[in-house]
Every structure is written in C-alpha cells, then in structure tokens.
Amino acid sequence: MGRLIVGIESTAHTLSFGVVDSDGTLFPSHSSLFRPEEGGIHPREAADHHSDSASNLLDMLSSSTDFNWDSVEAIAFSQGPGLGPCLRIGASVARSLSTSLGVPLIGVNHCVAHIEIGRNQTGCIDPVLLYVSGGNTQVIARSDGRYRVLGETLDIGIGNMLDKFARLHGIPFPGGPEIERLADEYLQKAEPDMDPVQLPYGVQGMDIAFSGILTSAIQKVSDGAPLEQVCWSLQEHTFATCIEVAERAMAHTGKTELLLGGGVACNGRLREMSSIMCSERDAVSYWPEKAYCIDNGTMIAELGRRMYQQGITTSLGDSGINPLLRTDNTDVTWP
Ligand code: AMP
Ligand code: MG
C-alpha cells in the first residue's frame, strides 16, 4: 500500500469513511446508515446520527489492516450536493483531520464521485452514466471538460420515490431492496399481467417525472391490486423511463458504454434492462459492486485521488459546503 487518500461521505443518510491508495486500489468503506424510526429523512436528525457515529467509524478505520495515518496524503470530502446539516458534519471532520495531520483538503462533487468509482471498478472509459440514487436521477456524459447533465428528473429522485412508496406500505427505509424482493416474488408466483397495473409513463424529451407514477401506484394498491404486482409494475415502468433516456443519450452522443451508479443501480432488474438495451445497440453496460453503488467514502477518496494527481486541493477558506452543487459545475481535468 502506497500513499493514501481518505474520503468522507455525508451528503444524506450515510456517514462513511473510505480509502484509496495512490495507484487507485480501493479499500472497503466503514459506513453507518441513518434509518428514521418513522417518516422520511429529517436533515437535522440525520446530521445528529452522523456526528454520533463519526468517532466510532474513525476508530474502525484506524484499526483496519494496513491503514496507517502516517501514510495519509490528503483528506477528500463531499462538498455537495446534499442536505446542509449532513454535509456540514462531514466537512467539519475533514477540516479537523486535514489540520491535525497537516495534509491538504480536497472538496469533491458527490455526483462526479459516483462516475469515477464506476470507471475505476469496471474499466469503462467514456460512458454515459445513468445515476439513480435516493435524491438524484440524472443521465450524464463527459463533453468539453465537464460531466454534462443530458437529462434528469423534473421532480423527485427515483430512490426517494421507491422509498416513499415502500414507507406508505409499512416497509422501512431503504425501501428499494424490499420492492425488488416483492417484485421477484410476484414473478415467481404468477404469470405476469400488466393490464390491471398500468401506470403513467413520465418521459418528457430527455427528462423524467416520478410523482405521477408514484400517486398512481399508491392508488392501485388502495384499489385492491396486490402489493407485489404493483411493485413489479412500478419497477418496470420507472426503470424503462430511465433506460429510454439513457439510450437516447447514447444515440445522441455516439458513446458505446453505459455505466450505472447510485443506490438504485443495486437492482437486478435495472441491470438486466441495461444489459438488454446495450446488447441491442452493440454497446456494453457496466455497474460497480453494490457497496460502491450506494453512497460510500471510498468513491469520495477515489475522486479526491484523481483531483489531487492534477494538483487540485481546497483551501480551508474555500471548504464551505455547497448543498446545491450541480454535476456540471465541476471542471474535469483528469483523464
Ligand atoms: P444512494 O442515495 O445512492 O445511497 O442510494 C440509496 C437509494 O438506493 C435508496 O433510495 C434505496 O431504496 C435505493 N436502493 C438500494 N438498493 C436498491 C435495490 N436493490 N433496488 C432499488 N433501489 C435500491
Ligand atoms: Mg449518491
């Protein structure tokens, strides 16, 4: 193990510390997920969870094999986008570590980190990224020194939509994995029948909307449709909208790689749809391991490493958080 970069993720529900070495070898993250007892994620409560978990996670990092604070050459942290109170905890921990170790700080764009961890893990070179997470749903491609947003959700993120549907039916956060399980259960039990559970299809050009689909899916359950069947239909409809926009982005840009990222990219059916679409157009689809799809500190470390190797660091004075940072706000100077 050579020189190390530590990455700190704290944009929303997860506080996580991860490490990468100067050659780009990834080390697993130490993470803690905030699970609200009821309702959605309250930013203040998630931030309290992060500040309560930080020292425990740092202890785990300190005692992990091969890790040595003397080898750390920079501290990277998520500077945005995300929930202000949560981002502030990660940034404070990053500033303390950077100051006490006497090493540079690197503020990174969380959305761009999802792309770079995927490129590191899969070896794809110039992909269209379908970024499907709790708060974000975007189709992104690199062009002219930035990762450009070619299409995105006009309302809520696909993960938030799945979590909300789940919560209303008694399934705790995160709801996506349980919706996937129920959809699989439906397919094992019955001959699939879409007719009674047709939902609206929310694609407008390169953009997508999820609230109408959500409202309609909730209505189907209250009208008596089996929950498993609606879970299946919800996945089929919403994943198809994302794959459609991703395919159009590939057609417009001429790119031949599709990379999935974000927590919803853990989903087996989304991965299958992505493979089918890509094979039909002689393209290749990629996704990182599940641990690197969900928010994690290692991806922040990996983007920090790429920036640091370009000589990019962040002064304390510029280390304020930016909850509204956009994917295309960040200059991409690394290969
Ligand atoms: P992130 O914000 O990138 O950490 O992703 C968290 C989101 O991913 C939550 O909304 C989860 O419900 C969702 N998620 C995690 N696993 C799955 C899955 N297997 N299928 C669908 N959504 C998932
Ligand atoms: Mg994310």
Short mmCIF file of C-alpha atoms in Angstrom, two decimals, residues 13-309:
data_model
loop_
_atom_site.label_atom_id
_atom_site.label_comp_id
_atom_site.label_asym_id
_atom_site.label_seq_id
_atom_site.Cartn_x
_atom_site.Cartn_y
_atom_site.Cartn_z
CA HIS A 13 -28.47 9.20 5.01
CA THR A 14 -24.95 7.76 5.26
CA LEU A 15 -21.76 8.76 7.03
CA SER A 16 -18.87 6.82 5.53
CA PHE A 17 -15.08 6.78 5.55
CA GLY A 18 -13.19 5.08 2.72
CA VAL A 19 -9.63 4.85 1.48
CA VAL A 20 -7.85 4.56 -1.86
CA ASP A 21 -4.11 4.31 -2.45
CA SER A 22 -2.17 6.39 -4.94
CA ASP A 23 -2.41 3.64 -7.60
CA GLY A 24 -6.20 3.59 -7.38
CA THR A 25 -6.58 0.42 -5.30
CA LEU A 26 -9.87 0.71 -3.43
CA PHE A 27 -10.35 -0.26 0.23
CA PRO A 28 -13.83 -1.00 1.65
CA SER A 29 -15.66 1.82 3.41
CA HIS A 30 -16.68 2.00 7.06
CA SER A 31 -20.25 3.29 6.97
CA SER A 32 -23.24 3.98 9.15
CA LEU A 33 -26.72 4.38 7.66
CA PHE A 34 -29.32 6.57 9.36
CA ARG A 35 -32.70 4.79 9.46
CA PRO A 36 -35.53 7.06 10.62
CA GLU A 37 -37.95 5.45 13.08
CA GLU A 38 -40.81 6.96 11.14
CA GLY A 39 -41.29 9.27 8.16
CA GLY A 40 -38.63 10.41 5.73
CA ILE A 41 -35.10 11.59 6.45
CA HIS A 42 -35.07 14.74 8.59
CA PRO A 43 -31.81 16.56 7.79
CA ARG A 44 -31.16 17.56 11.43
CA GLU A 45 -31.76 14.04 12.75
CA ALA A 46 -29.51 12.55 10.06
CA ALA A 47 -26.81 15.09 10.97
CA ASP A 48 -27.11 14.11 14.66
CA HIS A 49 -26.69 10.48 13.63
CA HIS A 50 -23.56 11.43 11.64
CA SER A 51 -21.96 13.33 14.50
CA ASP A 52 -22.78 10.48 16.92
CA SER A 53 -21.28 7.86 14.57
CA ALA A 54 -18.11 9.68 13.48
CA SER A 55 -15.73 8.65 16.26
CA ASN A 56 -16.79 5.01 16.14
CA LEU A 57 -16.25 4.85 12.36
CA LEU A 58 -12.89 6.61 12.69
CA ASP A 59 -11.85 4.00 15.29
CA MET A 60 -12.82 1.25 12.84
CA LEU A 61 -10.79 2.94 10.11
CA SER A 62 -7.78 3.41 12.41
CA SER A 63 -7.75 -0.25 13.41
CA SER A 64 -8.27 -1.67 9.90
CA THR A 65 -5.44 -3.77 8.48
CA ASP A 66 -2.78 -1.87 6.58
CA PHE A 67 -4.25 1.53 7.46
CA ASN A 68 -1.84 4.00 8.91
CA TRP A 69 -2.49 7.71 9.48
CA ASP A 70 1.18 8.44 8.67
CA SER A 71 0.56 7.26 5.09
CA VAL A 72 -2.37 9.65 4.52
CA GLU A 73 -1.51 12.34 1.99
CA ALA A 74 -4.88 14.13 1.66
CA ILE A 75 -8.43 14.19 3.01
CA ALA A 76 -11.29 14.31 0.48
CA PHE A 77 -14.87 15.10 1.47
CA SER A 78 -18.27 15.54 -0.21
CA GLN A 79 -18.71 19.29 -0.59
CA GLY A 80 -22.15 18.92 -2.25
CA PRO A 81 -24.82 18.40 -3.38
CA GLY A 82 -26.77 17.21 -0.35
CA LEU A 83 -28.51 18.11 2.89
CA GLY A 84 -26.80 21.12 4.51
CA PRO A 85 -26.67 19.85 8.13
CA CYS A 86 -25.31 16.47 6.98
CA LEU A 87 -22.70 17.96 4.64
CA ARG A 88 -21.53 20.24 7.44
CA ILE A 89 -20.67 17.28 9.71
CA GLY A 90 -18.53 15.62 7.02
CA ALA A 91 -16.81 18.91 6.18
CA SER A 92 -16.02 19.60 9.85
CA VAL A 93 -14.49 16.16 10.35
CA ALA A 94 -12.48 16.64 7.13
CA ARG A 95 -11.17 20.04 8.23
CA SER A 96 -10.14 18.66 11.65
CA LEU A 97 -8.33 15.68 10.13
CA SER A 98 -6.59 17.77 7.47
CA THR A 99 -5.45 20.34 10.02
CA SER A 100 -4.27 17.85 12.62
CA LEU A 101 -2.44 15.66 10.08
CA GLY A 102 -1.06 18.68 8.19
CA VAL A 103 -2.26 17.33 4.82
CA PRO A 104 -4.36 19.02 2.09
CA LEU A 105 -8.13 19.02 1.91
CA ILE A 106 -9.99 18.19 -1.32
CA GLY A 107 -13.68 19.16 -1.62
CA VAL A 108 -15.37 16.88 -4.16
CA ASN A 109 -18.61 16.76 -6.11
CA HIS A 110 -20.60 13.74 -4.87
CA CYS A 111 -22.29 13.06 -8.23
CA VAL A 112 -18.96 13.06 -10.08
CA ALA A 113 -17.61 10.62 -7.46
CA HIS A 114 -20.29 8.09 -8.49
CA ILE A 115 -18.89 8.25 -12.05
CA GLU A 116 -15.22 7.93 -11.10
CA ILE A 117 -15.68 4.97 -8.74
CA GLY A 118 -17.59 3.23 -11.55
CA ARG A 119 -14.81 3.96 -14.07
CA ASN A 120 -12.22 2.70 -11.57
CA GLN A 121 -14.09 -0.52 -10.80
CA THR A 122 -15.30 -1.51 -14.25
CA GLY A 123 -12.59 -0.17 -16.54
CA CYS A 124 -15.09 1.62 -18.80
CA ILE A 125 -13.56 4.70 -20.38
CA ASP A 126 -16.07 7.23 -21.65
CA PRO A 127 -19.52 6.10 -20.55
CA VAL A 128 -22.95 7.63 -20.40
CA LEU A 129 -23.76 7.43 -16.68
CA LEU A 130 -27.26 6.58 -15.51
CA TYR A 131 -27.10 7.95 -11.98
CA VAL A 132 -30.05 6.62 -9.99
CA SER A 133 -29.93 7.28 -6.28
CA GLY A 134 -32.14 8.44 -3.43
CA GLY A 135 -32.07 12.16 -4.20
CA ASN A 136 -30.74 12.19 -7.77
CA THR A 137 -31.75 10.79 -11.13
CA GLN A 138 -29.58 12.02 -13.98
CA VAL A 139 -28.20 10.91 -17.31
CA ILE A 140 -24.70 12.30 -17.63
CA ALA A 141 -21.90 12.27 -20.20
CA ARG A 142 -18.49 13.86 -20.43
CA SER A 143 -18.12 16.58 -23.02
CA ASP A 144 -15.78 19.54 -23.33
CA GLY A 145 -14.21 19.33 -19.85
CA ARG A 146 -17.33 18.72 -17.77
CA TYR A 147 -19.76 15.94 -16.98
CA ARG A 148 -22.89 17.34 -18.65
CA VAL A 149 -26.40 16.55 -17.46
CA LEU A 150 -28.27 15.43 -20.58
CA GLY A 151 -31.49 14.53 -18.83
CA GLU A 152 -32.81 14.30 -15.29
CA THR A 153 -35.79 14.02 -13.01
CA LEU A 154 -38.11 17.00 -13.03
CA ASP A 155 -39.36 16.26 -9.51
CA ILE A 156 -38.06 13.63 -7.06
CA GLY A 157 -35.20 11.12 -7.28
CA ILE A 158 -36.18 7.56 -8.26
CA GLY A 159 -34.85 6.18 -4.94
CA ASN A 160 -36.91 8.66 -2.91
CA MET A 161 -39.95 7.66 -4.96
CA LEU A 162 -39.36 3.94 -4.22
CA ASP A 163 -38.68 4.68 -0.53
CA LYS A 164 -41.86 6.73 -0.24
CA PHE A 165 -43.99 4.03 -1.89
CA ALA A 166 -42.42 1.48 0.44
CA ARG A 167 -42.92 3.59 3.58
CA LEU A 168 -46.63 4.08 2.82
CA HIS A 169 -46.94 0.27 2.75
CA GLY A 170 -45.13 -0.37 6.01
CA ILE A 171 -41.67 -1.08 4.56
CA PRO A 172 -38.87 0.78 6.36
CA PHE A 173 -36.06 2.78 4.71
CA PRO A 174 -34.37 1.88 2.41
CA GLY A 175 -37.41 0.55 0.53
CA GLY A 176 -35.80 -0.25 -2.84
CA PRO A 177 -34.38 -3.68 -1.91
CA GLU A 178 -37.70 -4.87 -0.45
CA ILE A 179 -39.63 -3.62 -3.52
CA GLU A 180 -37.20 -5.64 -5.65
CA ARG A 181 -37.79 -8.72 -3.47
CA LEU A 182 -41.59 -8.35 -3.69
CA ALA A 183 -41.44 -7.87 -7.48
CA ASP A 184 -39.37 -11.08 -7.79
CA GLU A 185 -41.87 -12.87 -5.55
CA TYR A 186 -44.71 -11.80 -7.86
CA LEU A 187 -42.87 -13.15 -10.91
CA GLN A 188 -42.28 -16.48 -9.20
CA LYS A 189 -45.92 -16.86 -8.18
CA ALA A 190 -47.87 -15.70 -11.24
CA GLU A 191 -47.94 -15.27 -14.99
CA PRO A 192 -47.11 -11.54 -15.19
CA ASP A 193 -50.13 -9.39 -16.07
CA MET A 194 -49.55 -5.67 -16.65
CA ASP A 195 -53.12 -4.77 -17.68
CA PRO A 196 -54.56 -4.12 -14.19
CA VAL A 197 -51.44 -2.27 -13.01
CA GLN A 198 -50.65 0.06 -15.93
CA LEU A 199 -49.08 3.28 -14.65
CA PRO A 200 -48.38 6.62 -16.36
CA TYR A 201 -45.04 6.80 -18.19
CA GLY A 202 -43.24 10.02 -17.27
CA VAL A 203 -40.69 10.75 -20.01
CA GLN A 204 -40.59 14.27 -21.48
CA GLY A 205 -37.81 14.53 -24.04
CA MET A 206 -34.65 13.82 -22.05
CA ASP A 207 -36.31 14.36 -18.67
CA ILE A 208 -38.34 12.13 -16.37
CA ALA A 209 -41.01 12.72 -13.73
CA PHE A 210 -41.85 10.26 -10.98
CA SER A 211 -44.57 11.84 -8.80
CA GLY A 212 -47.44 10.95 -11.16
CA ILE A 213 -46.28 7.33 -11.31
CA LEU A 214 -45.99 7.25 -7.52
CA THR A 215 -49.51 8.62 -6.98
CA SER A 216 -50.94 6.16 -9.47
CA ALA A 217 -49.10 3.18 -7.90
CA ILE A 218 -50.41 4.11 -4.44
CA GLN A 219 -53.91 4.30 -5.91
CA LYS A 220 -53.58 0.83 -7.49
CA VAL A 221 -52.80 -0.70 -4.09
CA SER A 222 -55.65 1.09 -2.37
CA ASP A 223 -57.97 -0.11 -5.19
CA GLY A 224 -57.03 -3.68 -4.24
CA ALA A 225 -54.17 -4.66 -6.57
CA PRO A 226 -51.68 -6.98 -4.81
CA LEU A 227 -48.67 -5.09 -3.44
CA GLU A 228 -46.19 -7.48 -5.14
CA GLN A 229 -47.79 -6.90 -8.54
CA VAL A 230 -47.68 -3.11 -8.12
CA CYS A 231 -44.03 -3.30 -7.00
CA TRP A 232 -43.26 -5.21 -10.19
CA SER A 233 -45.15 -2.71 -12.35
CA LEU A 234 -43.53 0.24 -10.59
CA GLN A 235 -40.07 -1.15 -11.33
CA GLU A 236 -40.93 -1.99 -14.96
CA HIS A 237 -42.33 1.49 -15.66
CA THR A 238 -39.77 3.63 -13.87
CA PHE A 239 -36.71 1.64 -14.93
CA ALA A 240 -37.94 1.72 -18.54
CA THR A 241 -38.15 5.53 -18.40
CA CYS A 242 -34.54 5.75 -17.18
CA ILE A 243 -33.23 3.25 -19.73
CA GLU A 244 -35.08 5.04 -22.53
CA VAL A 245 -33.44 8.38 -21.70
CA ALA A 246 -30.05 6.69 -21.27
CA GLU A 247 -30.42 5.05 -24.70
CA ARG A 248 -31.32 8.37 -26.31
CA ALA A 249 -28.24 9.93 -24.68
CA MET A 250 -26.07 7.15 -26.16
CA ALA A 251 -27.63 7.69 -29.59
CA HIS A 252 -27.08 11.48 -29.44
CA THR A 253 -23.50 11.32 -28.16
CA GLY A 254 -22.37 8.21 -30.05
CA LYS A 255 -20.99 6.72 -26.82
CA THR A 256 -20.98 2.94 -26.56
CA GLU A 257 -20.69 2.37 -22.81
CA LEU A 258 -23.44 2.73 -20.22
CA LEU A 259 -22.42 2.89 -16.56
CA LEU A 260 -24.96 2.55 -13.74
CA GLY A 261 -24.34 4.33 -10.44
CA GLY A 262 -26.20 5.30 -7.25
CA GLY A 263 -28.07 3.03 -4.83
CA VAL A 264 -30.85 2.02 -7.25
CA ALA A 265 -28.10 0.58 -9.50
CA CYS A 266 -28.01 -2.34 -6.99
CA ASN A 267 -31.27 -3.53 -8.56
CA GLY A 268 -31.05 -6.72 -10.61
CA ARG A 269 -33.92 -5.83 -12.94
CA LEU A 270 -32.43 -2.41 -13.76
CA ARG A 271 -29.10 -4.10 -14.50
CA GLU A 272 -30.87 -6.62 -16.74
CA MET A 273 -32.73 -3.90 -18.68
CA SER A 274 -29.48 -2.02 -19.12
CA SER A 275 -27.73 -5.13 -20.49
CA ILE A 276 -30.58 -5.83 -22.91
CA MET A 277 -30.68 -2.26 -24.23
CA CYS A 278 -26.90 -2.15 -24.65
CA SER A 279 -26.65 -5.51 -26.38
CA GLU A 280 -29.36 -4.41 -28.85
CA ARG A 281 -27.21 -1.46 -29.90
CA ASP A 282 -23.78 -3.13 -29.76
CA ALA A 283 -22.86 -1.24 -26.63
CA VAL A 284 -21.68 -2.52 -23.25
CA SER A 285 -23.25 -1.90 -19.85
CA TYR A 286 -21.31 -1.72 -16.60
CA TRP A 287 -22.03 -1.32 -12.92
CA PRO A 288 -19.83 -1.30 -9.82
CA GLU A 289 -20.20 -3.72 -6.89
CA LYS A 290 -23.21 -2.93 -4.70
CA ALA A 291 -21.02 -1.49 -1.93
CA TYR A 292 -19.81 1.13 -4.42
CA CYS A 293 -23.27 1.87 -5.89
CA ILE A 294 -24.69 3.13 -2.60
CA ASP A 295 -23.13 6.23 -1.06
CA ASN A 296 -19.68 5.38 0.31
CA GLY A 297 -16.49 7.10 1.43
CA THR A 298 -14.27 5.14 -0.99
CA MET A 299 -15.83 6.87 -4.00
CA ILE A 300 -15.09 10.26 -2.45
CA ALA A 301 -11.48 9.14 -1.87
CA GLU A 302 -11.21 7.95 -5.49
CA LEU A 303 -12.38 11.27 -6.96
CA GLY A 304 -10.11 13.05 -4.46
CA ARG A 305 -7.18 10.97 -5.74
CA ARG A 306 -7.87 11.91 -9.36
CA MET A 307 -8.15 15.60 -8.46
CA TYR A 308 -5.05 15.52 -6.24
CA GLN A 309 -2.99 14.00 -9.04
#
